[in-house]
XYZ file of C-alpha atoms in Angstrom:
212
model
C 73.044 109.044 89.984
C 69.454 110.892 88.687
C 68.240 110.455 92.008
C 71.352 111.850 93.710
C 71.681 115.089 91.521
C 67.851 115.729 91.635
C 67.856 115.803 95.235
C 70.980 117.802 95.504
C 69.456 120.649 93.159
C 66.478 120.693 95.390
C 68.888 121.163 98.365
C 70.588 124.105 96.558
C 66.544 125.621 96.186
C 66.000 125.004 99.423
C 68.897 127.011 100.332
C 67.679 130.033 98.458
C 69.964 129.358 95.668
C 68.502 131.234 92.112
C 67.411 128.941 89.254
C 71.300 129.045 87.356
C 72.901 127.399 90.892
C 69.970 124.549 90.417
C 70.531 124.072 87.199
C 74.500 123.431 88.236
C 73.605 121.367 91.153
C 71.357 119.297 88.737
C 74.173 118.661 86.088
C 77.379 118.786 89.152
C 77.856 115.077 88.198
C 78.523 115.503 84.761
C 82.497 115.299 85.043
C 81.294 111.448 85.711
C 80.517 111.205 82.190
C 81.449 111.527 78.888
C 79.692 115.267 77.913
C 82.331 117.878 76.689
C 82.629 121.190 79.223
C 81.856 123.155 75.724
C 78.819 121.051 75.507
C 77.680 122.487 78.672
C 78.338 126.422 78.121
C 76.461 125.964 74.732
C 73.536 124.419 75.938
C 73.400 126.379 79.256
C 75.542 129.241 78.803
C 79.175 129.843 80.351
C 77.866 130.716 83.975
C 76.895 127.069 85.066
C 79.868 125.395 82.563
C 82.117 127.410 84.527
C 80.073 126.587 88.162
C 80.694 122.960 86.976
C 84.533 123.754 86.453
C 84.884 124.793 89.791
C 82.638 122.750 92.050
C 85.403 119.664 92.531
C 88.578 122.076 92.994
C 87.152 124.851 95.428
C 88.705 125.249 98.580
C 87.062 124.580 101.706
C 88.146 126.654 103.980
C 85.735 128.818 107.182
C 87.080 132.241 106.725
C 85.709 132.307 103.065
C 83.031 130.672 103.937
C 81.948 133.090 106.837
C 82.690 136.092 104.486
C 79.958 134.424 101.732
C 77.045 134.602 103.685
C 75.473 132.133 101.346
C 71.610 133.050 101.879
C 70.916 136.322 99.822
C 69.378 137.604 96.944
C 72.286 137.819 94.822
C 75.265 135.011 95.934
C 78.810 135.438 94.458
C 80.363 132.471 92.599
C 81.873 131.261 95.266
C 78.906 131.083 97.318
C 77.114 129.089 95.115
C 80.083 126.741 94.294
C 80.141 126.096 98.302
C 76.134 126.041 98.118
C 76.322 123.045 95.767
C 79.232 121.227 97.249
C 77.596 121.319 100.698
C 73.950 120.122 99.101
C 76.078 117.144 97.436
C 77.755 116.015 100.782
C 74.240 116.570 102.584
C 72.517 113.889 100.159
C 75.838 111.721 99.932
C 75.631 111.532 104.453
C 72.009 110.470 104.195
C 72.645 107.587 101.757
C 75.736 106.870 103.966
C 74.854 103.423 104.480
C 75.317 101.990 100.962
C 79.385 102.677 102.103
C 81.450 100.222 103.610
C 82.225 100.503 107.150
C 85.665 102.385 107.187
C 84.488 104.505 104.265
C 81.179 105.374 106.185
C 83.061 106.278 109.604
C 86.238 108.144 107.150
C 83.539 110.405 105.690
C 81.525 111.333 108.739
C 85.138 112.417 110.704
C 85.425 114.530 107.705
C 81.942 115.572 107.620
C 81.996 116.976 111.307
C 85.064 118.467 111.125
C 84.746 120.317 108.158
C 81.610 120.261 105.911
C 79.323 121.169 109.349
C 81.428 123.913 110.601
C 81.273 125.074 106.990
C 77.762 125.067 106.270
C 77.134 126.742 109.931
C 79.779 129.635 108.791
C 77.883 130.350 105.495
C 74.602 130.901 107.444
C 73.141 127.686 106.209
C 72.450 126.594 109.588
C 69.928 123.882 109.202
C 72.127 122.192 106.652
C 74.943 122.498 109.580
C 72.533 120.541 111.809
C 71.540 118.046 109.776
C 75.086 117.614 107.991
C 76.149 116.658 112.162
C 73.440 115.080 112.921
C 73.965 112.354 110.357
C 78.033 111.920 111.312
C 77.493 111.965 114.373
C 74.744 109.127 114.525
C 77.813 106.983 112.411
C 80.184 107.927 115.411
C 78.490 106.552 117.797
C 77.909 103.340 116.036
C 80.361 100.531 117.245
C 82.724 102.154 114.533
C 83.009 105.113 117.231
C 84.806 102.593 119.640
C 87.773 103.019 116.350
C 88.179 106.449 117.224
C 91.578 106.823 118.577
C 93.064 104.124 116.455
C 91.484 104.799 113.737
C 93.062 108.595 114.256
C 96.414 106.709 114.803
C 96.513 104.957 111.662
C 95.035 108.835 110.188
C 98.350 110.134 111.497
C 100.873 107.616 110.385
C 99.209 107.455 106.450
C 100.767 111.427 106.681
C 104.398 109.630 106.613
C 103.621 107.652 103.133
C 103.920 109.238 99.863
C 101.142 112.066 99.402
C 99.664 109.342 96.563
C 99.631 106.665 98.312
C 98.324 107.736 101.707
C 94.080 107.267 100.704
C 94.633 103.858 99.706
C 97.086 102.726 102.636
C 94.898 104.355 104.757
C 91.578 102.708 103.342
C 93.090 99.507 103.879
C 94.590 100.088 107.315
C 91.086 100.994 108.807
C 89.205 98.218 106.923
C 91.526 95.828 108.510
C 90.952 97.858 112.151
C 87.194 97.544 111.858
C 87.865 93.322 111.461
C 89.509 93.155 114.628
C 86.349 92.834 117.428
C 88.087 94.140 121.072
C 90.214 97.225 121.751
C 93.016 94.701 122.918
C 92.974 93.226 119.032
C 92.860 96.742 117.941
C 96.002 98.287 119.868
C 98.102 95.441 118.698
C 97.555 96.075 115.372
C 97.725 99.629 115.451
C 101.104 99.225 117.049
C 102.280 97.011 114.372
C 101.278 99.668 111.990
C 102.773 101.847 114.048
C 106.071 100.041 113.673
C 105.943 98.769 109.976
C 105.199 102.367 108.886
C 108.690 103.954 108.199
C 109.924 100.877 106.589
C 106.779 101.053 104.229
C 107.399 104.539 103.432
C 110.684 104.114 102.501
C 109.929 101.611 100.331
C 107.396 103.279 98.559
C 109.684 106.420 97.975
C 112.559 104.426 96.491
C 111.239 103.879 92.876
C 110.356 107.407 92.601
C 113.912 108.470 94.113
C 115.306 106.053 91.293
C 112.909 107.767 88.391
C 114.199 111.174 89.625
C 117.608 109.908 89.346
């Protein structure tokens, strides 16, 4: 984790962020520790503590990114948060080989669809290019042949209760990549398509009983 945090801070510094933002980038994974937010504010000041609180929940939307224009002498609070989020994703993509095949494909799709365009809109063109390059390399691998059926499974997951979607999509995708031919992948996807409505009902019934 230490190497990840140091690298993210270095990327943020390369983006032209001031020292307090670089410090927040260095500390951005403190949420995974037992360090209380009050202690961070005490040691590093309220601005850095506020940045750390905002990083996990900051919305990622294109109009805001375009308006921010991250490169500059005095970045806004929102620009600082976005710079750290993008740097975090960039290092995650650089080390993506350590993830499972299904997780690599899912993260690469999200990077191409969300993070690379955000970086471009915010003016971090070198970050955008590297994100796109790293994600494209994953998608050009043999996993790319699962694109159509993988996206179908992602759409089917939307039929499930929101708290259950990521778990089932991950299981479906992991099962999908185990099939080596286009025909068997298509058959598997059809089976999921057939059973998903009943699965959705089964997952929702306990919730309905609790609410009643």
